[in-house]
Short mmCIF file of C-alpha atoms in Angstrom, two decimals:
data_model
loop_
_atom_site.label_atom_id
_atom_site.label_comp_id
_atom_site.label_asym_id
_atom_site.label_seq_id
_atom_site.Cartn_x
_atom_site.Cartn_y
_atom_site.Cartn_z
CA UNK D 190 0.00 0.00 0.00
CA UNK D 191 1.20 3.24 -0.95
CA UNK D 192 1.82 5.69 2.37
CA UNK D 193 -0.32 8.31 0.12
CA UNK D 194 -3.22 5.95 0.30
CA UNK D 195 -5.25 6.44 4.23
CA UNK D 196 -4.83 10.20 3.24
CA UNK D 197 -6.59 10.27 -0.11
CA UNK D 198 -9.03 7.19 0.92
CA UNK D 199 -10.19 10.02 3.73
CA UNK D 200 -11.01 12.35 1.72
CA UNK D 201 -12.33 10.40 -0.91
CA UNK D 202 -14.87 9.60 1.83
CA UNK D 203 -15.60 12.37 2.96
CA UNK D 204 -16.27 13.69 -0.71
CA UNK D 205 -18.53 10.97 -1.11
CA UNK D 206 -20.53 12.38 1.59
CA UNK D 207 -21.01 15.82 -0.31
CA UNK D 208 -18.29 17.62 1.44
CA UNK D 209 -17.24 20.19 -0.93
CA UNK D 210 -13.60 21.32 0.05
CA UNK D 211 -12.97 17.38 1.09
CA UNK D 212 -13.85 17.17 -2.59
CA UNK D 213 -11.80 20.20 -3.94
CA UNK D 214 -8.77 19.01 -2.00
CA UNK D 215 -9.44 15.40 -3.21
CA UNK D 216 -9.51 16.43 -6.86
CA UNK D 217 -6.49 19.34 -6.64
CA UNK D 218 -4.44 16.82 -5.45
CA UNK D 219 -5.69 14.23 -8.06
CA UNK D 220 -4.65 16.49 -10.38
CA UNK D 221 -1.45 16.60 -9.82
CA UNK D 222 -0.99 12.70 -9.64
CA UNK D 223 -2.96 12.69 -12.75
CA UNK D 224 -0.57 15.32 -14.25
CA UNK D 225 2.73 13.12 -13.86
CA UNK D 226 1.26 9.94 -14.28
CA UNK D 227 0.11 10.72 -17.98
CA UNK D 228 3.06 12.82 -18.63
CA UNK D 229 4.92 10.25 -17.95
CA UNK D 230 3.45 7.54 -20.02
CA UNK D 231 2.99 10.25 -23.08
CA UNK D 232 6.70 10.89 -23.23
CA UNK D 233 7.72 7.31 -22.63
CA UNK D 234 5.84 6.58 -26.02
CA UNK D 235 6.98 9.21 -27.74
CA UNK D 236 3.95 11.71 -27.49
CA UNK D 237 3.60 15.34 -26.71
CA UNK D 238 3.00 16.65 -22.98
CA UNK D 239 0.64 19.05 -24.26
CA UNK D 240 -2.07 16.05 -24.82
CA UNK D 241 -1.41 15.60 -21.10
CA UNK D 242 -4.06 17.97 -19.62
CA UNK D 243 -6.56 17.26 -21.16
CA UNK D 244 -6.37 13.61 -20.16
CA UNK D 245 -5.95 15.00 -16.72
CA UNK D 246 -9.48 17.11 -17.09
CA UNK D 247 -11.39 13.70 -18.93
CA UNK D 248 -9.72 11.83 -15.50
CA UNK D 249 -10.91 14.62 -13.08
CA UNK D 250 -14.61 14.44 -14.86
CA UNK D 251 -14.65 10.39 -14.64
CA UNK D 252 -13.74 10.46 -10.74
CA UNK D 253 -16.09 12.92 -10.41
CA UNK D 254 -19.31 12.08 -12.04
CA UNK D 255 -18.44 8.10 -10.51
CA UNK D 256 -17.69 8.74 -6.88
CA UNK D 257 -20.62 5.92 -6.40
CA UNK D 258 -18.78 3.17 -8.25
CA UNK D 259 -15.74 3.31 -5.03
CA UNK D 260 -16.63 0.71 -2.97
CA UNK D 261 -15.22 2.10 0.77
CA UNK D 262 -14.11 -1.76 1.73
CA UNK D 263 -11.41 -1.60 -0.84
CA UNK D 264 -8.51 0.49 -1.47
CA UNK D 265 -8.62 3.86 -3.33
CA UNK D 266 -5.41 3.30 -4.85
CA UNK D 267 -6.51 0.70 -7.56
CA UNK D 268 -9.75 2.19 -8.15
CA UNK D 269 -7.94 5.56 -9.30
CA UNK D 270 -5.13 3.88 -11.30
CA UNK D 271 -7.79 1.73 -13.05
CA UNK D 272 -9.97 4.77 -14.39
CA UNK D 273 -6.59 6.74 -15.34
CA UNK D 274 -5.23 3.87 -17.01
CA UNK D 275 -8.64 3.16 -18.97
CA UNK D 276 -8.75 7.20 -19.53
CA UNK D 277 -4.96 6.75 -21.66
CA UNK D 278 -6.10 3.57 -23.20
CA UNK D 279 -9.78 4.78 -24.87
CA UNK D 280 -7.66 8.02 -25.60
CA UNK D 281 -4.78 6.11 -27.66
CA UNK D 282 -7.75 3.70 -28.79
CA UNK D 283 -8.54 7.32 -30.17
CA UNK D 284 -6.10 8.25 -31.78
CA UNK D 285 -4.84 4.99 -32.76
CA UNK D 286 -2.08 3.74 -30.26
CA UNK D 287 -2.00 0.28 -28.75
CA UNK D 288 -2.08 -1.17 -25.34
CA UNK D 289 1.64 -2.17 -26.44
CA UNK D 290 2.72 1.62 -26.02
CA UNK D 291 1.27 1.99 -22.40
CA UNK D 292 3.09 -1.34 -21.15
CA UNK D 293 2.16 -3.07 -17.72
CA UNK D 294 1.73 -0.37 -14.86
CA UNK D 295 1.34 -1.13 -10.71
CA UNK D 296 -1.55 0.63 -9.22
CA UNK D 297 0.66 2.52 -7.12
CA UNK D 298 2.06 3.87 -10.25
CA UNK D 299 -0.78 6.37 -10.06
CA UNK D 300 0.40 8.21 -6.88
CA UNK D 301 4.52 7.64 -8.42
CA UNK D 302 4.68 11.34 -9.37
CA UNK D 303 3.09 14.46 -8.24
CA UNK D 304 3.22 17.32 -10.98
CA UNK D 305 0.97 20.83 -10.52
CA UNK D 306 2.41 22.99 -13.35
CA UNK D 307 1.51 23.73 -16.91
CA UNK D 308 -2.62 23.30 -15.83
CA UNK D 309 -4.41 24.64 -18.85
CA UNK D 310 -5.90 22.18 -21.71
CA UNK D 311 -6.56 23.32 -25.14
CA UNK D 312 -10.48 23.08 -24.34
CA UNK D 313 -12.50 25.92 -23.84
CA UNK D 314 -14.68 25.51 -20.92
CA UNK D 315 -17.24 27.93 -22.52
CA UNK D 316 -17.63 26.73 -25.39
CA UNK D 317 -18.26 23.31 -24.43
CA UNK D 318 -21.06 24.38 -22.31
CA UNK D 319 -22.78 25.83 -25.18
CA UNK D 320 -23.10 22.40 -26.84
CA UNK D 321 -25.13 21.13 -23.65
CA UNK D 322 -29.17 21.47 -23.90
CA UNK D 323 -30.38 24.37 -22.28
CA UNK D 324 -31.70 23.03 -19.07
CA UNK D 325 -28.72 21.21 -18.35
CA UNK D 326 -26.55 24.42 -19.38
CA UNK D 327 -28.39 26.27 -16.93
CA UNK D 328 -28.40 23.93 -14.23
CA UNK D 329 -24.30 23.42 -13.56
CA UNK D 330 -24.32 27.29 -14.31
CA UNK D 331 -26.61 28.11 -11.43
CA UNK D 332 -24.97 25.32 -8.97
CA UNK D 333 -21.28 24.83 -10.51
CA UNK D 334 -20.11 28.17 -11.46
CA UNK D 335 -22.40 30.87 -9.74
CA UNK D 336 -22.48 28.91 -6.40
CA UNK D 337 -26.51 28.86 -6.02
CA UNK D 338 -27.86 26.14 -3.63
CA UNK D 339 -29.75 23.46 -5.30
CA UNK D 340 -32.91 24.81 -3.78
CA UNK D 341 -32.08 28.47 -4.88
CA UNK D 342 -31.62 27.08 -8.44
CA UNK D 343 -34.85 25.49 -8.12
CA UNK D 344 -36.64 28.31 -7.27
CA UNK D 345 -34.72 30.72 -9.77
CA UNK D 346 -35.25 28.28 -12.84
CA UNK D 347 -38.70 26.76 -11.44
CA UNK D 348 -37.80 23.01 -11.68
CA UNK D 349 -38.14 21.19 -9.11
CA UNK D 350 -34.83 20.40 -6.97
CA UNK D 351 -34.65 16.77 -8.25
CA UNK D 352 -34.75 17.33 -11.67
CA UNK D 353 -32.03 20.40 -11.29
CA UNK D 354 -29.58 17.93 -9.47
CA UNK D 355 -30.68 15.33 -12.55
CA UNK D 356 -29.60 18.21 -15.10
CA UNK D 357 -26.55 18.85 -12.78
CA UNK D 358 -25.43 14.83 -12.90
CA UNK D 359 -26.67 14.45 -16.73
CA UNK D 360 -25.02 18.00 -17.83
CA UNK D 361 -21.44 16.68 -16.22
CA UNK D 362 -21.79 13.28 -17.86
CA UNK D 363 -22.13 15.03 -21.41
CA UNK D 364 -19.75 17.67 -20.56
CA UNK D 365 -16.87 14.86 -19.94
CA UNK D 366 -17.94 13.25 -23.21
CA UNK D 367 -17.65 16.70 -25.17
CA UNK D 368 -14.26 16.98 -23.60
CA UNK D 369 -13.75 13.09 -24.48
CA UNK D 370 -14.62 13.92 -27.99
CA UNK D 371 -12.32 17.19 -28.50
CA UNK D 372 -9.23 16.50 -26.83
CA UNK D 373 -7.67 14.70 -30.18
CA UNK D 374 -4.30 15.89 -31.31
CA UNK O 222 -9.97 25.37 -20.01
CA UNK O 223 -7.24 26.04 -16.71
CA UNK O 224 -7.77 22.02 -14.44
CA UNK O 225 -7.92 24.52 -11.59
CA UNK O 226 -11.45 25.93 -13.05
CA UNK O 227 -12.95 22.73 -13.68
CA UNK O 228 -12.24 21.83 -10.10
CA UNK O 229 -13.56 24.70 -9.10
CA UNK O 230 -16.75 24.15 -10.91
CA UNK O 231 -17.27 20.56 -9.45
CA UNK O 232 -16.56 20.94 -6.17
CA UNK O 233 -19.20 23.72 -6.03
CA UNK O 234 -22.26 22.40 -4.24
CA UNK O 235 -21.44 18.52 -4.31
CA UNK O 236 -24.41 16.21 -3.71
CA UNK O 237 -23.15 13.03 -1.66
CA UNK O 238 -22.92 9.48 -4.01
CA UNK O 239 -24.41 6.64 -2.81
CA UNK O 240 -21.94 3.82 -3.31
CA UNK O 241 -25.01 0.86 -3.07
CA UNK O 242 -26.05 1.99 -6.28
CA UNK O 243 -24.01 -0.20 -8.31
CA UNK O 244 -25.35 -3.67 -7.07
CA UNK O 245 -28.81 -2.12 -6.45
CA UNK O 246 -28.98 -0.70 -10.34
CA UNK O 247 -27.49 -3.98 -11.51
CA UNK O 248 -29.54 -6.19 -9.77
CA UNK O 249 -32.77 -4.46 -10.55
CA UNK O 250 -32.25 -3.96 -14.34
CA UNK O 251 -31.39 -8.09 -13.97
CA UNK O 252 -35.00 -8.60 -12.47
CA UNK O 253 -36.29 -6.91 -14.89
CA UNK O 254 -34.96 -8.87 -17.98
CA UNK O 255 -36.12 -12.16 -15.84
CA UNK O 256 -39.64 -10.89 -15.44
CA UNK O 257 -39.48 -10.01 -19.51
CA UNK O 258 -38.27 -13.56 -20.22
CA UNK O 259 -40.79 -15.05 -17.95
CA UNK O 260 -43.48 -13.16 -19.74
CA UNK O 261 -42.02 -14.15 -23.04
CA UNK O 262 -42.16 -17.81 -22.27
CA UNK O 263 -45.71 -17.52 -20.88
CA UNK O 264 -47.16 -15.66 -23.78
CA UNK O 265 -45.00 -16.94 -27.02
CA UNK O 266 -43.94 -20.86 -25.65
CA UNK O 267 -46.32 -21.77 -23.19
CA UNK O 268 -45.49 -23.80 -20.22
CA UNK O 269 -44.65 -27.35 -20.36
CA UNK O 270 -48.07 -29.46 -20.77
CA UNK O 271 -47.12 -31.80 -17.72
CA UNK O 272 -46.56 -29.10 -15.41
CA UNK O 273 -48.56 -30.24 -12.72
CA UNK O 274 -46.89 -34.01 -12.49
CA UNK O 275 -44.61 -34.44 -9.32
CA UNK O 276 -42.16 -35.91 -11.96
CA UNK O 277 -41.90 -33.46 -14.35
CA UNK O 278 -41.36 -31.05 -11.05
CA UNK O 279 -38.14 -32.89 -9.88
CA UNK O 280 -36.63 -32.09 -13.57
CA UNK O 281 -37.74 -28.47 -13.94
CA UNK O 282 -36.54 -28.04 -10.53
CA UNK O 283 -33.16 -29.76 -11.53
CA UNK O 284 -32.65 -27.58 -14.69
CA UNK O 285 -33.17 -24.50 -12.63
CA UNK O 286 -30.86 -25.45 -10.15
CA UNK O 287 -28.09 -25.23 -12.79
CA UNK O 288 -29.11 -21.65 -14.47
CA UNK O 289 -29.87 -20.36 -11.59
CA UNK O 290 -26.80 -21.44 -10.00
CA UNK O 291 -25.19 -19.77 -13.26
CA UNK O 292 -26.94 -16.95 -13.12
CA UNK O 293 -25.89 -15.98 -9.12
CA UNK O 294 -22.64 -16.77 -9.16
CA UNK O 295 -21.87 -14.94 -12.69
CA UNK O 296 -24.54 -11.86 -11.50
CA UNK O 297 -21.81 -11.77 -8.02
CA UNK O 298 -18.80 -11.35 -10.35
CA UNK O 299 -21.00 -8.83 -12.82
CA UNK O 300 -21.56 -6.47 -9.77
CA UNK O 301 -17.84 -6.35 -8.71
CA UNK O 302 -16.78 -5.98 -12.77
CA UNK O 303 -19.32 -3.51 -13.44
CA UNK O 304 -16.57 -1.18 -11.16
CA UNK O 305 -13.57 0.59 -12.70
CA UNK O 306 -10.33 -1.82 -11.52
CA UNK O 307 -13.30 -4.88 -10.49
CA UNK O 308 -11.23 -6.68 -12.37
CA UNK O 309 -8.66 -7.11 -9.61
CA UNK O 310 -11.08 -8.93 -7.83
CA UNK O 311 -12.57 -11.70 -10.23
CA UNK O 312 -11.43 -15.19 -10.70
CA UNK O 313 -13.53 -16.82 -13.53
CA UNK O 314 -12.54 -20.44 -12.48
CA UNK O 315 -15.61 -20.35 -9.54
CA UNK O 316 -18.18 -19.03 -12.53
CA UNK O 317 -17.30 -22.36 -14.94
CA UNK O 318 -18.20 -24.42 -11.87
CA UNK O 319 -22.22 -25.25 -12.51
CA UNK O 320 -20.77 -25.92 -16.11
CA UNK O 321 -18.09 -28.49 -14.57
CA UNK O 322 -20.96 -29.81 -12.45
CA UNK O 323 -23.45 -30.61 -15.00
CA UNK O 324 -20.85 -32.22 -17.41
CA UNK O 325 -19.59 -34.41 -14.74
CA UNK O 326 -23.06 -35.54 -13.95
CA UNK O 327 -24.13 -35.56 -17.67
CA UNK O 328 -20.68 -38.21 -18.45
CA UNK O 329 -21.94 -40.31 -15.19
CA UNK O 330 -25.71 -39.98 -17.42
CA UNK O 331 -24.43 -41.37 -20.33
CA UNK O 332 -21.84 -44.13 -18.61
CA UNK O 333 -24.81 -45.57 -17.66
CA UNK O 334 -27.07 -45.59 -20.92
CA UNK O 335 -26.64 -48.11 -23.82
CA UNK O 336 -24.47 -46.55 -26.69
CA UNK O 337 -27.18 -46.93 -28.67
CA UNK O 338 -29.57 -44.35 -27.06
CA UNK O 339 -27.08 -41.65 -26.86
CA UNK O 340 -28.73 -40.04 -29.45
CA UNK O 341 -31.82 -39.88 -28.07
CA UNK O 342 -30.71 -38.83 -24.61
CA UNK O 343 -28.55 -36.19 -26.21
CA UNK O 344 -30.57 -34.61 -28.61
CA UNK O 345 -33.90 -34.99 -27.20
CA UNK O 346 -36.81 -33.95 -29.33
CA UNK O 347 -36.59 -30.16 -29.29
CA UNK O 348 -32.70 -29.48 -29.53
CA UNK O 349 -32.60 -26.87 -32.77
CA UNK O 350 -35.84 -25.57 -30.86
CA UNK O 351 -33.62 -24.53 -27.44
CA UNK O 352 -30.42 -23.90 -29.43
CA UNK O 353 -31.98 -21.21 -31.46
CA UNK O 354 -34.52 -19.80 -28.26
CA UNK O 355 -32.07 -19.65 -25.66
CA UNK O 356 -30.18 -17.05 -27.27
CA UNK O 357 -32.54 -15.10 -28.83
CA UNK O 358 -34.72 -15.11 -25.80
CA UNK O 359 -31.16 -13.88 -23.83
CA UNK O 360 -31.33 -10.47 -26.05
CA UNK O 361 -33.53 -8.98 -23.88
CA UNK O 362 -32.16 -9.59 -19.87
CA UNK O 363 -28.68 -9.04 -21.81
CA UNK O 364 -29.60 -5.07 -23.33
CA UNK O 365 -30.85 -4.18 -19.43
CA UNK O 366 -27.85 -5.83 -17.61
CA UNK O 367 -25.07 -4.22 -20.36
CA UNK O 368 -27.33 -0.52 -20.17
CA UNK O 369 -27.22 -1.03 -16.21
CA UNK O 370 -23.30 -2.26 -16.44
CA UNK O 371 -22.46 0.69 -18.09
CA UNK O 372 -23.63 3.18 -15.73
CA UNK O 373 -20.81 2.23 -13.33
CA UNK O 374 -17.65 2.46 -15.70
CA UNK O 375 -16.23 -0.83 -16.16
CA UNK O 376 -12.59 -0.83 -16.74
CA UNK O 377 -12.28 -4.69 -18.59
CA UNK O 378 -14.91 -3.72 -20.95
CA UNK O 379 -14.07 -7.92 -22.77
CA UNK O 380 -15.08 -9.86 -19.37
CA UNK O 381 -17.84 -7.61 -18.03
CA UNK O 382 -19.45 -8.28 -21.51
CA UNK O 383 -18.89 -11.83 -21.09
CA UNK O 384 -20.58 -12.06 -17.65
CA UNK O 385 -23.32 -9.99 -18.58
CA UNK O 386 -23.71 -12.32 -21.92
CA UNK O 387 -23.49 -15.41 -19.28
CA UNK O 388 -26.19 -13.92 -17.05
CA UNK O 389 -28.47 -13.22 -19.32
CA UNK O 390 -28.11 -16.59 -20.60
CA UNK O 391 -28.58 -18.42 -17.46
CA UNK O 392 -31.88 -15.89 -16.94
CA UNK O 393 -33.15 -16.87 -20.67
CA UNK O 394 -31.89 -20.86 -20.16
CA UNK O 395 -34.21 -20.23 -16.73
CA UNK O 396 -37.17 -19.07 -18.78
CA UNK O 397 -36.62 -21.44 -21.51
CA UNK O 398 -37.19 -24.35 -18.70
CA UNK O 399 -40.17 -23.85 -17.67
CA UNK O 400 -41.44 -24.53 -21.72
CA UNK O 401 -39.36 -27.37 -22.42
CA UNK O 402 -39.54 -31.06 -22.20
CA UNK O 403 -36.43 -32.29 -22.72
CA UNK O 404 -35.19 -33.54 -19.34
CA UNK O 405 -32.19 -35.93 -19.32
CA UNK O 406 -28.78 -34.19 -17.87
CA UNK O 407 -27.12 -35.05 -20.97
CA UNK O 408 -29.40 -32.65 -22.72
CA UNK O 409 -29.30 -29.73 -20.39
CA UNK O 410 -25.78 -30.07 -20.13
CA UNK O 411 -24.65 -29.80 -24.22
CA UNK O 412 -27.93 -27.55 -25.30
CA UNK O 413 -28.50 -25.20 -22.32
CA UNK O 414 -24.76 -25.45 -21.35
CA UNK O 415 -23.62 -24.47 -25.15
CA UNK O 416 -26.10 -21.91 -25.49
CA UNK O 417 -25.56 -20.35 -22.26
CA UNK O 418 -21.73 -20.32 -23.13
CA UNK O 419 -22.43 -18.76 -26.91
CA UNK O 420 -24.03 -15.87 -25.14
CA UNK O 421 -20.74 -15.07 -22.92
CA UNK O 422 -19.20 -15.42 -25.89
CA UNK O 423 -21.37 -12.97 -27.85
CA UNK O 424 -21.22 -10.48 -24.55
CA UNK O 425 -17.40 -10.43 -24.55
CA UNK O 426 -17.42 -9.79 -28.66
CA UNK O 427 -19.96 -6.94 -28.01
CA UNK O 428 -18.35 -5.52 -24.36
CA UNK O 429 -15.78 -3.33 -25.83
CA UNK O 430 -18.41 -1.63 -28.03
CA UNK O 431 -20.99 -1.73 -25.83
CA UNK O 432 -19.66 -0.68 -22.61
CA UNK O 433 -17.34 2.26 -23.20
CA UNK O 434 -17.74 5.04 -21.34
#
């Protein structure tokens, strides 16, 4: 087990119970683990760093939109290398690399390096949003970006609280697919 | 887009996950495709004529003893795959076991028939009828369990497929049963067994397509 692992499993918890700076702390510091872990691999097979972040974001959306696939009775570790690690592959299945290029990887290889710089993706956050439906646009806008309580949202949009957090948890799903579908070389 | 604004924008206002979601969703859209197939074989097959003989019982009851048994222990290993790195946690020796039973008991069968009834203890009366309606009977438990499967981002898109493909066989080879008349071991084991497999095999061919996420 890797020493970084009781630390991130905590928060990971605690994100799963709706914390929100458990979960900004959780995902900052995913980021960076991310970061070098896909740098890594990219310039081991040849590739540019630049293609780096965006894997990083697609990563960030995955852990973020499947908190509820964690089971808490095992490790984080593996459960975090196994969605990076699919991330690269369906990205070089993309863009036409081969399992061959990524080679065999621990799970601990996921928390190996730690690397914050260079943060922005060629993806513009923005424009992606426009290509959601409306409702769902509106929703994350409200909730993600203004900082309106789910109720508030309701009220100011008049849906009903369940179907904002539904446009919330749909809106994120086809948000990481959008990114999915741009971030090609 | 800067990572540090898209973390900002999902750690604003997050609603708690419920991590008993996977089995639950799983598990329901399973139930599901078994109540389909039941109605299926109700309304398009009909139930074996000699339902109501305490015979005819112990053999229904012994076929669904094997699906069934295929059907929990592949539905166990579904719910773990159905998770990203599940596959850490799978052996698929303990799945092949009902498989290894019924063969065993189907060679033990046959050691004790004359040679020259294998064929009819083999191929019963209806085998082309099974091998073609366990399968296609399979289509529908098999599109609920890979549309719930996919929900939870499976990481070894090739084996969830498979399991899903062997569930929804064992849930179609279930329904199937309760129509059919063919009752030695030897029978159950090469028709339902084969069929049961082709579907795994059909799930694992279709999993990488299907499942991606």
């Amino acid at each position: 087990m890797h020493p970084i692992e009781p630390e991130l499993k905590a928060l990971m918890l605690k994100s799963i119970g709706g914390d929100d700076r458990a979960h900004r702390d959780l995902l900052n510091r995913l980021s960076g683990y991310l970061r070098g872990y896909y740098r890594g691999r990219l310039t081991r097979m040849g590739r540019s760093v630049a293609e780096a972040e965006d894997l990083v974001q697609e990563a960030l959306m995955a852990i973020h939109t499947g908190r509820h696939t964690y089971d808490p009775a095992e490790l984080l570790t593996p459960w975090l290398h196994a969605i990076a690690r699919y991330k690269l592959l369906d990205y070089l299945r993309r863009t036409h690399a081969s399992m061959r290029d990524v080679g065999l990887d621990q799970a601990e290889d996921i928390v190996a390096v730690d690397d914050r710089a260079g943060t922005e993706s060629a993806l513009d956050l923005g424009r992606l949003l426009t290509t959601l439906p409306e409702r769902m646009r509106e929703a994350i806008r409200l909730v993600k970006i203004d900082g309106l309580s789910v109720a508030e949202a309701a009220a100011r949009s008049g849906a009903s609280e369940s179907a904002v957090k539904v446009n919330i948890h749909r809106g994120l799903k086809a948000l990481a697919a959008a990114i999915a579908r741009e971030s090609k070389p | 887009m800067k990572t540090d604004d898209l973390i900002d924008m999902l750690s604003t206002n997050v609603q708690p996950a419920d991590t008993r979601k996977v089995a639950r969703s799983i598990v329901l859209a399973v139930a599901v495709g078994a109540v389909a197939v039941v109605g299926l074989v109700f309304l398009a097959f009909g139930t074996r004529a000699d339902m109501g003989h305490a015979g005819s019982l112990v053999h229904l009851v012994a076929k669904l003893v094997f699906s069934l048994a295929v059907v929990g222990l592949s539905l166990l290993y579904l719910i773990r795959l159905a998770r990203p790195g599940g596959e850490r946690r799978v052996s698929l020796a303990v799945v092949a076991l009902p498989f290894v039973a019924i063969i065993a008991l189907a060679v033990g069968v046959l050691s004790m028939v004359p040679q020259g009834h294998w064929d009819d203890v083999v191929l019963g009366d209806q085998w082309l009828e099974c091998l073609i309606s366990i399968p296609l009977i399979a289509v529908v438990p098999f599109a609920a369990t890979m549309w719930a499967v996919r929900q939870h981002m499976p990481t070894d898109l090739r084996r969830a497929g498979a399991l899903a493909g062997l569930v929804a066989g064992g849930i179609s080879a279930t329904g199937y049963a309760l129509h059919c008349m063919d009752d030695s071991v030897p029978f159950v084991a090469v028709w339902y067994g084969a069929t049961i497999v082709l579907c795994a095999a059909a799930g694992a061919h279709l999993g990488p397509k299907l499942l991606r996420w």
